[in-house]
Amino acid sequence: MNHSVVSEFVFLGLTNSWEIQLLLFVLSSVFYVASMSGNSLILLTVTMNPHLHSPMYFLLANLSFIDLGVSSVISPKMIYDLFRKRKVISFGGCITQIFFIHIIGGVEMVLLIAMAFDRYIAICKPLHYFTIMSRKKCILLVVAAWIIGLIHSIIQLVFVAKLPFCGPNIIDSFYCDFPRFIKLACTDTYRLEFMVAANSGFISLGSFFILIVSYVFILITVQKHSSGSSSKALSTLSTHVMVVILFFGPCIFVYIWPHPTSHLDKFLAVFDAVLTPFFNSIIYTFRNKEMKVAMRKLCSHFIIYRRIS
């Protein structure tokens, strides 16, 4: 049973400087709209173009869908709160935000591993690619990603939701997450903090290490070939590596770094919530010729349709 008497939490926000708030408002709004538009366009392009109905683009479309969630969980409230003197969130709202942050993070983590596996099969076993990466197996990978993300989030929330909150309700951040949320509980949370670090931090670090090792192995395989298809595969591989670094870098720091500083913590959170989904859409668009061509066709068809109607 939850013995909390705290009904809401107060965010200290990003900064008290009006000039910096204005700058953050403009930049965050622009990147949020661009991220939502870019990832929606990727999702629509892959869905509408039959030439992109391959395992790689199926997983990419799912990643773009997740990035839409990443942008929506934190950014809108952060932008809304920038000029508010009292930045508050209800207890239930805080729990809900934590739930979605971790389910989305868990799903994206598994999707990135699935995409690495897809590249491994495409480069190391090209003749068996469509047999191994069948439509059914791709769907199973996505379903598994959502199940793992759900379990990852619920396991932590089961313990956190029962914590008593009876005193301070000020969070030195602009969103709710486990590390700062747990510290406000009116009880000893050392074991719980360790569990959160193990669940989120070490899983992130372990997954990142597995991905980097797998990419190094794929790179060695690519170097043994000199064909055009291998060069194309290498270009796609470098795109995946950039996305992996963008996703795992802030996660590992936030959950594992023993003495996090407030300002750096906030910067990484803004980067992860606002910039990473935007950069993902840009990286996959501008470094992929097939995607660029498909997007141009979709946009031209849309323009023609608008003129006719």
mmCIF file of C-alpha atoms in Angstrom:
data_model
loop_
_atom_site.group_PDB
_atom_site.id
_atom_site.type_symbol
_atom_site.label_atom_id
_atom_site.label_comp_id
_atom_site.label_asym_id
_atom_site.label_seq_id
_atom_site.Cartn_x
_atom_site.Cartn_y
_atom_site.Cartn_z
ATOM 1 C CA MET A 1 0.000 0.000 0.000
ATOM 2 C CA ASN A 2 1.245 3.488 -0.902
ATOM 3 C CA HIS A 3 1.362 5.785 2.161
ATOM 4 C CA SER A 4 2.210 8.917 0.154
ATOM 5 C CA VAL A 5 0.908 12.274 1.323
ATOM 6 C CA VAL A 6 2.590 14.103 -1.556
ATOM 7 C CA SER A 7 0.032 14.714 -4.315
ATOM 8 C CA GLU A 8 2.264 16.608 -6.731
ATOM 9 C CA PHE A 9 5.897 17.327 -7.523
ATOM 10 C CA VAL A 10 7.501 20.658 -8.383
ATOM 11 C CA PHE A 11 10.149 20.869 -11.103
ATOM 12 C CA LEU A 12 12.970 23.384 -10.758
ATOM 13 C CA GLY A 13 13.232 23.368 -14.548
ATOM 14 C CA LEU A 14 16.209 24.022 -16.779
ATOM 15 C CA THR A 15 17.157 27.611 -15.938
ATOM 16 C CA ASN A 16 15.897 30.842 -14.357
ATOM 17 C CA SER A 17 17.389 33.074 -17.063
ATOM 18 C CA TRP A 18 14.639 34.551 -19.257
ATOM 19 C CA GLU A 19 16.977 34.840 -22.259
ATOM 20 C CA ILE A 20 18.043 31.184 -22.035
ATOM 21 C CA GLN A 21 14.415 30.133 -21.527
ATOM 22 C CA LEU A 22 13.431 31.979 -24.709
ATOM 23 C CA LEU A 23 16.291 30.355 -26.628
ATOM 24 C CA LEU A 24 15.360 26.904 -25.299
ATOM 25 C CA PHE A 25 11.705 27.503 -26.159
ATOM 26 C CA VAL A 26 12.503 28.366 -29.780
ATOM 27 C CA LEU A 27 15.063 25.586 -30.292
ATOM 28 C CA SER A 28 13.025 22.911 -28.485
ATOM 29 C CA SER A 29 9.868 23.822 -30.409
ATOM 30 C CA VAL A 30 11.689 23.741 -33.761
ATOM 31 C CA PHE A 31 13.403 20.419 -33.047
ATOM 32 C CA TYR A 32 10.185 18.906 -31.652
ATOM 33 C CA VAL A 33 8.161 19.816 -34.760
ATOM 34 C CA ALA A 34 11.033 18.718 -37.047
ATOM 35 C CA SER A 35 11.405 15.415 -35.175
ATOM 36 C CA MET A 36 7.675 14.650 -35.285
ATOM 37 C CA SER A 37 7.506 15.589 -38.986
ATOM 38 C CA GLY A 38 10.674 13.684 -39.944
ATOM 39 C CA ASN A 39 9.792 10.461 -38.154
ATOM 40 C CA SER A 40 6.178 10.620 -39.373
ATOM 41 C CA LEU A 41 7.473 11.031 -42.929
ATOM 42 C CA ILE A 42 9.782 8.014 -42.539
ATOM 43 C CA LEU A 43 6.908 5.942 -41.152
ATOM 44 C CA LEU A 44 4.582 7.017 -43.979
ATOM 45 C CA THR A 45 7.239 6.517 -46.686
ATOM 46 C CA VAL A 46 8.082 2.961 -45.583
ATOM 47 C CA THR A 47 4.387 2.083 -45.283
ATOM 48 C CA MET A 48 3.378 3.517 -48.683
ATOM 49 C CA ASN A 49 6.377 2.429 -50.793
ATOM 50 C CA PRO A 50 6.383 -1.302 -51.749
ATOM 51 C CA HIS A 51 10.118 -1.147 -52.556
ATOM 52 C CA LEU A 52 10.821 -0.438 -48.880
ATOM 53 C CA HIS A 53 8.922 -3.464 -47.567
ATOM 54 C CA SER A 54 12.139 -5.195 -46.500
ATOM 55 C CA PRO A 55 13.242 -6.282 -42.993
ATOM 56 C CA MET A 56 15.624 -3.325 -42.577
ATOM 57 C CA TYR A 57 12.996 -0.709 -43.394
ATOM 58 C CA PHE A 58 10.336 -2.526 -41.375
ATOM 59 C CA LEU A 59 12.557 -2.225 -38.299
ATOM 60 C CA LEU A 60 13.401 1.385 -39.223
ATOM 61 C CA ALA A 61 9.696 2.271 -39.402
ATOM 62 C CA ASN A 62 9.207 0.805 -35.932
ATOM 63 C CA LEU A 63 12.198 2.809 -34.648
ATOM 64 C CA SER A 64 10.653 5.987 -36.093
ATOM 65 C CA PHE A 65 7.370 5.142 -34.342
ATOM 66 C CA ILE A 66 9.261 4.780 -31.055
ATOM 67 C CA ASP A 67 11.047 8.097 -31.669
ATOM 68 C CA LEU A 68 7.638 9.748 -32.031
ATOM 69 C CA GLY A 69 6.945 8.443 -28.525
ATOM 70 C CA VAL A 70 10.318 9.672 -27.223
ATOM 71 C CA SER A 71 9.534 13.169 -28.500
ATOM 72 C CA SER A 72 6.008 13.145 -27.063
ATOM 73 C CA VAL A 73 6.676 11.893 -23.519
ATOM 74 C CA ILE A 74 8.948 14.718 -22.302
ATOM 75 C CA SER A 75 9.206 17.552 -24.853
ATOM 76 C CA PRO A 76 5.627 18.977 -24.849
ATOM 77 C CA LYS A 77 5.523 19.461 -21.061
ATOM 78 C CA MET A 78 9.098 20.770 -21.004
ATOM 79 C CA ILE A 79 8.217 23.393 -23.629
ATOM 80 C CA TYR A 80 4.956 24.239 -21.845
ATOM 81 C CA ASP A 81 6.709 24.666 -18.476
ATOM 82 C CA LEU A 82 9.557 26.871 -19.696
ATOM 83 C CA PHE A 83 7.809 30.185 -18.916
ATOM 84 C CA ARG A 84 5.724 28.955 -15.974
ATOM 85 C CA LYS A 85 6.791 30.105 -12.520
ATOM 86 C CA ARG A 86 5.383 27.007 -10.843
ATOM 87 C CA LYS A 87 6.199 23.860 -12.792
ATOM 88 C CA VAL A 88 4.163 21.028 -11.293
ATOM 89 C CA ILE A 89 3.171 17.482 -12.158
ATOM 90 C CA SER A 90 0.738 15.258 -10.260
ATOM 91 C CA PHE A 91 1.937 12.115 -8.487
ATOM 92 C CA GLY A 92 0.052 9.969 -11.002
ATOM 93 C CA GLY A 93 1.385 12.047 -13.888
ATOM 94 C CA CYS A 94 4.934 11.538 -12.641
ATOM 95 C CA ILE A 95 4.487 7.763 -12.387
ATOM 96 C CA THR A 96 2.907 7.710 -15.862
ATOM 97 C CA GLN A 97 5.803 9.674 -17.358
ATOM 98 C CA ILE A 98 8.349 7.307 -15.790
ATOM 99 C CA PHE A 99 6.383 4.310 -17.088
ATOM 100 C CA PHE A 100 6.377 5.521 -20.694
ATOM 101 C CA ILE A 101 10.003 6.724 -20.604
ATOM 102 C CA HIS A 102 11.189 3.255 -19.631
ATOM 103 C CA ILE A 103 8.869 1.205 -21.813
ATOM 104 C CA ILE A 104 9.899 3.305 -24.837
ATOM 105 C CA GLY A 105 13.569 3.127 -23.827
ATOM 106 C CA GLY A 106 13.368 -0.648 -23.414
ATOM 107 C CA VAL A 107 11.673 -1.121 -26.784
ATOM 108 C CA GLU A 108 14.223 1.101 -28.562
ATOM 109 C CA MET A 109 17.101 -0.783 -26.961
ATOM 110 C CA VAL A 110 15.818 -4.135 -28.252
ATOM 111 C CA LEU A 111 15.007 -2.649 -31.674
ATOM 112 C CA LEU A 112 18.579 -1.391 -32.052
ATOM 113 C CA ILE A 113 19.866 -4.880 -31.218
ATOM 114 C CA ALA A 114 17.423 -6.349 -33.754
ATOM 115 C CA MET A 115 18.664 -3.879 -36.388
ATOM 116 C CA ALA A 116 22.260 -4.886 -35.628
ATOM 117 C CA PHE A 117 21.277 -8.536 -36.070
ATOM 118 C CA ASP A 118 19.588 -7.608 -39.367
ATOM 119 C CA ARG A 119 22.812 -5.964 -40.618
ATOM 120 C CA TYR A 120 24.862 -8.971 -39.461
ATOM 121 C CA ILE A 121 22.701 -11.361 -41.506
ATOM 122 C CA ALA A 122 22.646 -9.007 -44.530
ATOM 123 C CA ILE A 123 26.446 -8.674 -44.582
ATOM 124 C CA CYS A 124 27.709 -12.006 -43.227
ATOM 125 C CA LYS A 125 25.006 -14.333 -44.640
ATOM 126 C CA PRO A 126 23.503 -12.482 -47.625
ATOM 127 C CA LEU A 127 22.273 -15.646 -49.398
ATOM 128 C CA HIS A 128 20.153 -16.629 -46.388
ATOM 129 C CA TYR A 129 19.017 -13.081 -45.552
ATOM 130 C CA PHE A 130 15.352 -13.285 -46.578
ATOM 131 C CA THR A 131 15.035 -16.792 -45.156
ATOM 132 C CA ILE A 132 16.358 -15.801 -41.729
ATOM 133 C CA MET A 133 14.822 -12.311 -41.650
ATOM 134 C CA SER A 134 11.356 -13.356 -42.788
ATOM 135 C CA ARG A 135 8.316 -11.140 -42.250
ATOM 136 C CA LYS A 136 7.118 -13.407 -39.446
ATOM 137 C CA LYS A 137 10.453 -13.216 -37.592
ATOM 138 C CA CYS A 138 10.578 -9.421 -37.954
ATOM 139 C CA ILE A 139 7.112 -9.146 -36.405
ATOM 140 C CA LEU A 140 8.189 -11.495 -33.595
ATOM 141 C CA LEU A 141 11.258 -9.283 -32.947
ATOM 142 C CA VAL A 142 9.064 -6.181 -32.649
ATOM 143 C CA VAL A 143 6.570 -7.970 -30.373
ATOM 144 C CA ALA A 144 9.471 -9.217 -28.227
ATOM 145 C CA ALA A 145 10.807 -5.649 -28.030
ATOM 146 C CA TRP A 146 7.475 -4.366 -26.675
ATOM 147 C CA ILE A 147 7.180 -7.244 -24.185
ATOM 148 C CA ILE A 148 10.729 -6.679 -22.889
ATOM 149 C CA GLY A 149 10.142 -2.910 -22.672
ATOM 150 C CA LEU A 150 6.922 -3.474 -20.742
ATOM 151 C CA ILE A 151 8.571 -5.903 -18.311
ATOM 152 C CA HIS A 152 11.568 -3.568 -17.864
ATOM 153 C CA SER A 153 9.268 -0.669 -16.929
ATOM 154 C CA ILE A 154 6.805 -2.576 -14.737
ATOM 155 C CA ILE A 155 9.506 -4.327 -12.671
ATOM 156 C CA GLN A 156 10.832 -0.968 -11.473
ATOM 157 C CA LEU A 157 7.434 0.688 -11.047
ATOM 158 C CA VAL A 158 6.171 -2.144 -8.815
ATOM 159 C CA PHE A 159 8.782 -1.169 -6.209
ATOM 160 C CA VAL A 160 8.681 2.598 -6.734
ATOM 161 C CA ALA A 161 4.881 2.956 -6.600
ATOM 162 C CA LYS A 162 4.881 1.559 -3.031
ATOM 163 C CA LEU A 163 7.416 4.080 -1.693
ATOM 164 C CA PRO A 164 6.167 6.567 0.943
ATOM 165 C CA PHE A 165 6.495 10.244 -0.059
ATOM 166 C CA CYS A 166 5.819 12.453 2.936
ATOM 167 C CA GLY A 167 8.283 15.334 2.793
ATOM 168 C CA PRO A 168 10.054 17.310 0.068
ATOM 169 C CA ASN A 169 8.437 17.268 -3.360
ATOM 170 C CA ILE A 170 10.940 19.328 -5.369
ATOM 171 C CA ILE A 171 12.691 17.626 -8.302
ATOM 172 C CA ASP A 172 15.755 19.397 -9.684
ATOM 173 C CA SER A 173 14.881 18.571 -13.263
ATOM 174 C CA PHE A 174 12.165 19.167 -15.877
ATOM 175 C CA TYR A 175 10.772 15.629 -16.028
ATOM 176 C CA CYS A 176 10.233 12.595 -13.798
ATOM 177 C CA ASP A 177 12.660 9.688 -13.774
ATOM 178 C CA PHE A 178 13.783 7.108 -11.235
ATOM 179 C CA PRO A 179 17.115 8.522 -9.942
ATOM 180 C CA ARG A 180 15.747 11.873 -8.662
ATOM 181 C CA PHE A 181 12.246 10.554 -7.912
ATOM 182 C CA ILE A 182 13.494 7.815 -5.570
ATOM 183 C CA LYS A 183 15.628 10.240 -3.532
ATOM 184 C CA LEU A 184 12.446 12.051 -2.351
ATOM 185 C CA ALA A 185 11.048 8.960 -0.630
ATOM 186 C CA CYS A 186 10.816 8.982 3.180
ATOM 187 C CA THR A 187 12.756 5.755 3.599
ATOM 188 C CA ASP A 188 16.138 4.191 2.908
ATOM 189 C CA THR A 189 16.336 3.733 -0.866
ATOM 190 C CA TYR A 190 19.920 2.501 -1.254
ATOM 191 C CA ARG A 191 18.901 -0.988 -2.423
ATOM 192 C CA LEU A 192 16.252 0.407 -4.754
ATOM 193 C CA GLU A 193 18.729 2.893 -6.264
ATOM 194 C CA PHE A 194 21.135 0.005 -6.865
ATOM 195 C CA MET A 195 18.337 -2.014 -8.516
ATOM 196 C CA VAL A 196 17.495 0.922 -10.806
ATOM 197 C CA ALA A 197 21.175 1.344 -11.705
ATOM 198 C CA ALA A 198 21.408 -2.390 -12.445
ATOM 199 C CA ASN A 199 18.124 -2.539 -14.362
ATOM 200 C CA SER A 200 18.578 0.582 -16.484
ATOM 201 C CA GLY A 201 22.271 1.447 -16.322
ATOM 202 C CA PHE A 202 24.039 -1.880 -16.588
ATOM 203 C CA ILE A 203 21.517 -3.223 -19.104
ATOM 204 C CA SER A 204 22.220 -0.132 -21.237
ATOM 205 C CA LEU A 205 25.976 -0.580 -20.827
ATOM 206 C CA GLY A 206 25.780 -4.307 -21.561
ATOM 207 C CA SER A 207 23.600 -3.801 -24.638
ATOM 208 C CA PHE A 208 25.911 -1.041 -25.889
ATOM 209 C CA PHE A 209 28.954 -3.298 -25.447
ATOM 210 C CA ILE A 210 27.228 -6.177 -27.293
ATOM 211 C CA LEU A 211 26.275 -3.844 -30.155
ATOM 212 C CA ILE A 212 29.762 -2.370 -30.493
ATOM 213 C CA VAL A 213 31.360 -5.841 -30.497
ATOM 214 C CA SER A 214 28.865 -7.041 -33.118
ATOM 215 C CA TYR A 215 29.541 -3.991 -35.305
ATOM 216 C CA VAL A 216 33.309 -4.554 -35.042
ATOM 217 C CA PHE A 217 32.765 -8.172 -36.093
ATOM 218 C CA ILE A 218 30.604 -7.032 -39.045
ATOM 219 C CA LEU A 219 33.244 -4.441 -39.991
ATOM 220 C CA ILE A 220 35.918 -7.137 -40.126
ATOM 221 C CA THR A 221 33.642 -9.217 -42.364
ATOM 222 C CA VAL A 222 32.990 -6.230 -44.666
ATOM 223 C CA GLN A 223 36.723 -5.590 -45.085
ATOM 224 C CA LYS A 224 37.127 -9.072 -46.520
ATOM 225 C CA HIS A 225 34.810 -8.126 -49.403
ATOM 226 C CA SER A 226 35.275 -5.445 -52.028
ATOM 227 C CA SER A 227 31.937 -5.625 -53.812
ATOM 228 C CA GLY A 228 29.559 -2.704 -54.267
ATOM 229 C CA SER A 229 26.955 -4.366 -52.071
ATOM 230 C CA SER A 230 29.458 -4.521 -49.226
ATOM 231 C CA SER A 231 30.198 -0.807 -49.617
ATOM 232 C CA LYS A 232 26.487 -0.101 -49.428
ATOM 233 C CA ALA A 233 26.209 -2.322 -46.374
ATOM 234 C CA LEU A 234 29.108 -0.473 -44.737
ATOM 235 C CA SER A 235 27.372 2.877 -45.335
ATOM 236 C CA THR A 236 24.188 1.554 -43.726
ATOM 237 C CA LEU A 237 26.235 0.099 -40.859
ATOM 238 C CA SER A 238 27.847 3.474 -40.075
ATOM 239 C CA THR A 239 24.352 4.979 -39.876
ATOM 240 C CA HIS A 240 23.329 2.397 -37.267
ATOM 241 C CA VAL A 241 26.497 3.012 -35.220
ATOM 242 C CA MET A 242 25.759 6.750 -35.020
ATOM 243 C CA VAL A 243 22.196 6.097 -33.853
ATOM 244 C CA VAL A 244 23.411 3.591 -31.218
ATOM 245 C CA ILE A 245 25.903 6.120 -29.795
ATOM 246 C CA LEU A 246 23.251 8.867 -29.720
ATOM 247 C CA PHE A 247 20.830 6.616 -27.826
ATOM 248 C CA PHE A 248 23.104 4.806 -25.379
ATOM 249 C CA GLY A 249 25.506 7.653 -24.522
ATOM 250 C CA PRO A 250 23.097 9.724 -22.370
ATOM 251 C CA CYS A 251 21.434 6.593 -20.893
ATOM 252 C CA ILE A 252 24.698 5.137 -19.626
ATOM 253 C CA PHE A 253 25.800 8.445 -18.095
ATOM 254 C CA VAL A 254 22.479 9.214 -16.347
ATOM 255 C CA TYR A 255 22.086 5.775 -14.723
ATOM 256 C CA ILE A 256 25.677 4.684 -14.045
ATOM 257 C CA TRP A 257 27.714 7.847 -13.377
ATOM 258 C CA PRO A 258 28.244 7.858 -9.571
ATOM 259 C CA HIS A 259 28.234 11.643 -9.064
ATOM 260 C CA PRO A 260 25.937 13.202 -11.674
ATOM 261 C CA THR A 261 25.939 16.989 -11.920
ATOM 262 C CA SER A 262 22.586 18.711 -12.260
ATOM 263 C CA HIS A 263 23.474 20.858 -15.285
ATOM 264 C CA LEU A 264 25.101 18.038 -17.261
ATOM 265 C CA ASP A 265 22.256 15.699 -16.327
ATOM 266 C CA LYS A 266 19.716 18.197 -17.672
ATOM 267 C CA PHE A 267 21.697 18.810 -20.853
ATOM 268 C CA LEU A 268 21.875 15.073 -21.587
ATOM 269 C CA ALA A 269 18.154 14.721 -20.857
ATOM 270 C CA VAL A 270 17.335 17.536 -23.307
ATOM 271 C CA PHE A 271 19.676 15.959 -25.855
ATOM 272 C CA ASP A 272 18.046 12.539 -25.435
ATOM 273 C CA ALA A 273 14.443 13.790 -25.485
ATOM 274 C CA VAL A 274 14.637 16.564 -28.096
ATOM 275 C CA LEU A 275 17.719 16.127 -30.288
ATOM 276 C CA THR A 276 18.181 12.334 -30.554
ATOM 277 C CA PRO A 277 14.789 11.623 -32.249
ATOM 278 C CA PHE A 278 15.495 14.501 -34.667
ATOM 279 C CA PHE A 279 19.015 13.319 -35.458
ATOM 280 C CA ASN A 280 17.777 9.751 -35.967
ATOM 281 C CA SER A 281 15.356 10.882 -38.685
ATOM 282 C CA ILE A 282 18.042 13.064 -40.314
ATOM 283 C CA ILE A 283 20.720 10.344 -40.221
ATOM 284 C CA TYR A 284 18.461 7.679 -41.735
ATOM 285 C CA THR A 285 17.198 10.084 -44.409
ATOM 286 C CA PHE A 286 20.319 11.845 -45.648
ATOM 287 C CA ARG A 287 22.602 8.801 -45.483
ATOM 288 C CA ASN A 288 20.170 6.529 -47.336
ATOM 289 C CA LYS A 289 19.709 7.019 -51.089
ATOM 290 C CA GLU A 290 16.687 4.692 -51.299
ATOM 291 C CA MET A 291 14.913 6.588 -48.537
ATOM 292 C CA LYS A 292 15.609 9.968 -50.156
ATOM 293 C CA VAL A 293 14.250 8.803 -53.520
ATOM 294 C CA ALA A 294 11.158 7.274 -51.890
ATOM 295 C CA MET A 295 10.492 10.458 -49.909
ATOM 296 C CA ARG A 296 10.775 12.605 -53.039
ATOM 297 C CA LYS A 297 8.256 10.351 -54.815
ATOM 298 C CA LEU A 298 5.866 10.499 -51.884
ATOM 299 C CA CYS A 299 6.109 14.303 -51.663
ATOM 300 C CA SER A 300 5.625 14.696 -55.444
ATOM 301 C CA HIS A 301 2.567 12.418 -55.354
ATOM 302 C CA PHE A 302 1.170 14.458 -52.476
ATOM 303 C CA ILE A 303 1.726 17.735 -54.367
ATOM 304 C CA ILE A 304 0.051 16.328 -57.511
ATOM 305 C CA TYR A 305 -2.890 15.082 -55.433
ATOM 306 C CA ARG A 306 -3.308 18.514 -53.801
ATOM 307 C CA ARG A 307 -3.298 20.214 -57.218
ATOM 308 C CA ILE A 308 -5.900 17.825 -58.613
ATOM 309 C CA SER A 309 -8.163 18.153 -55.585
#
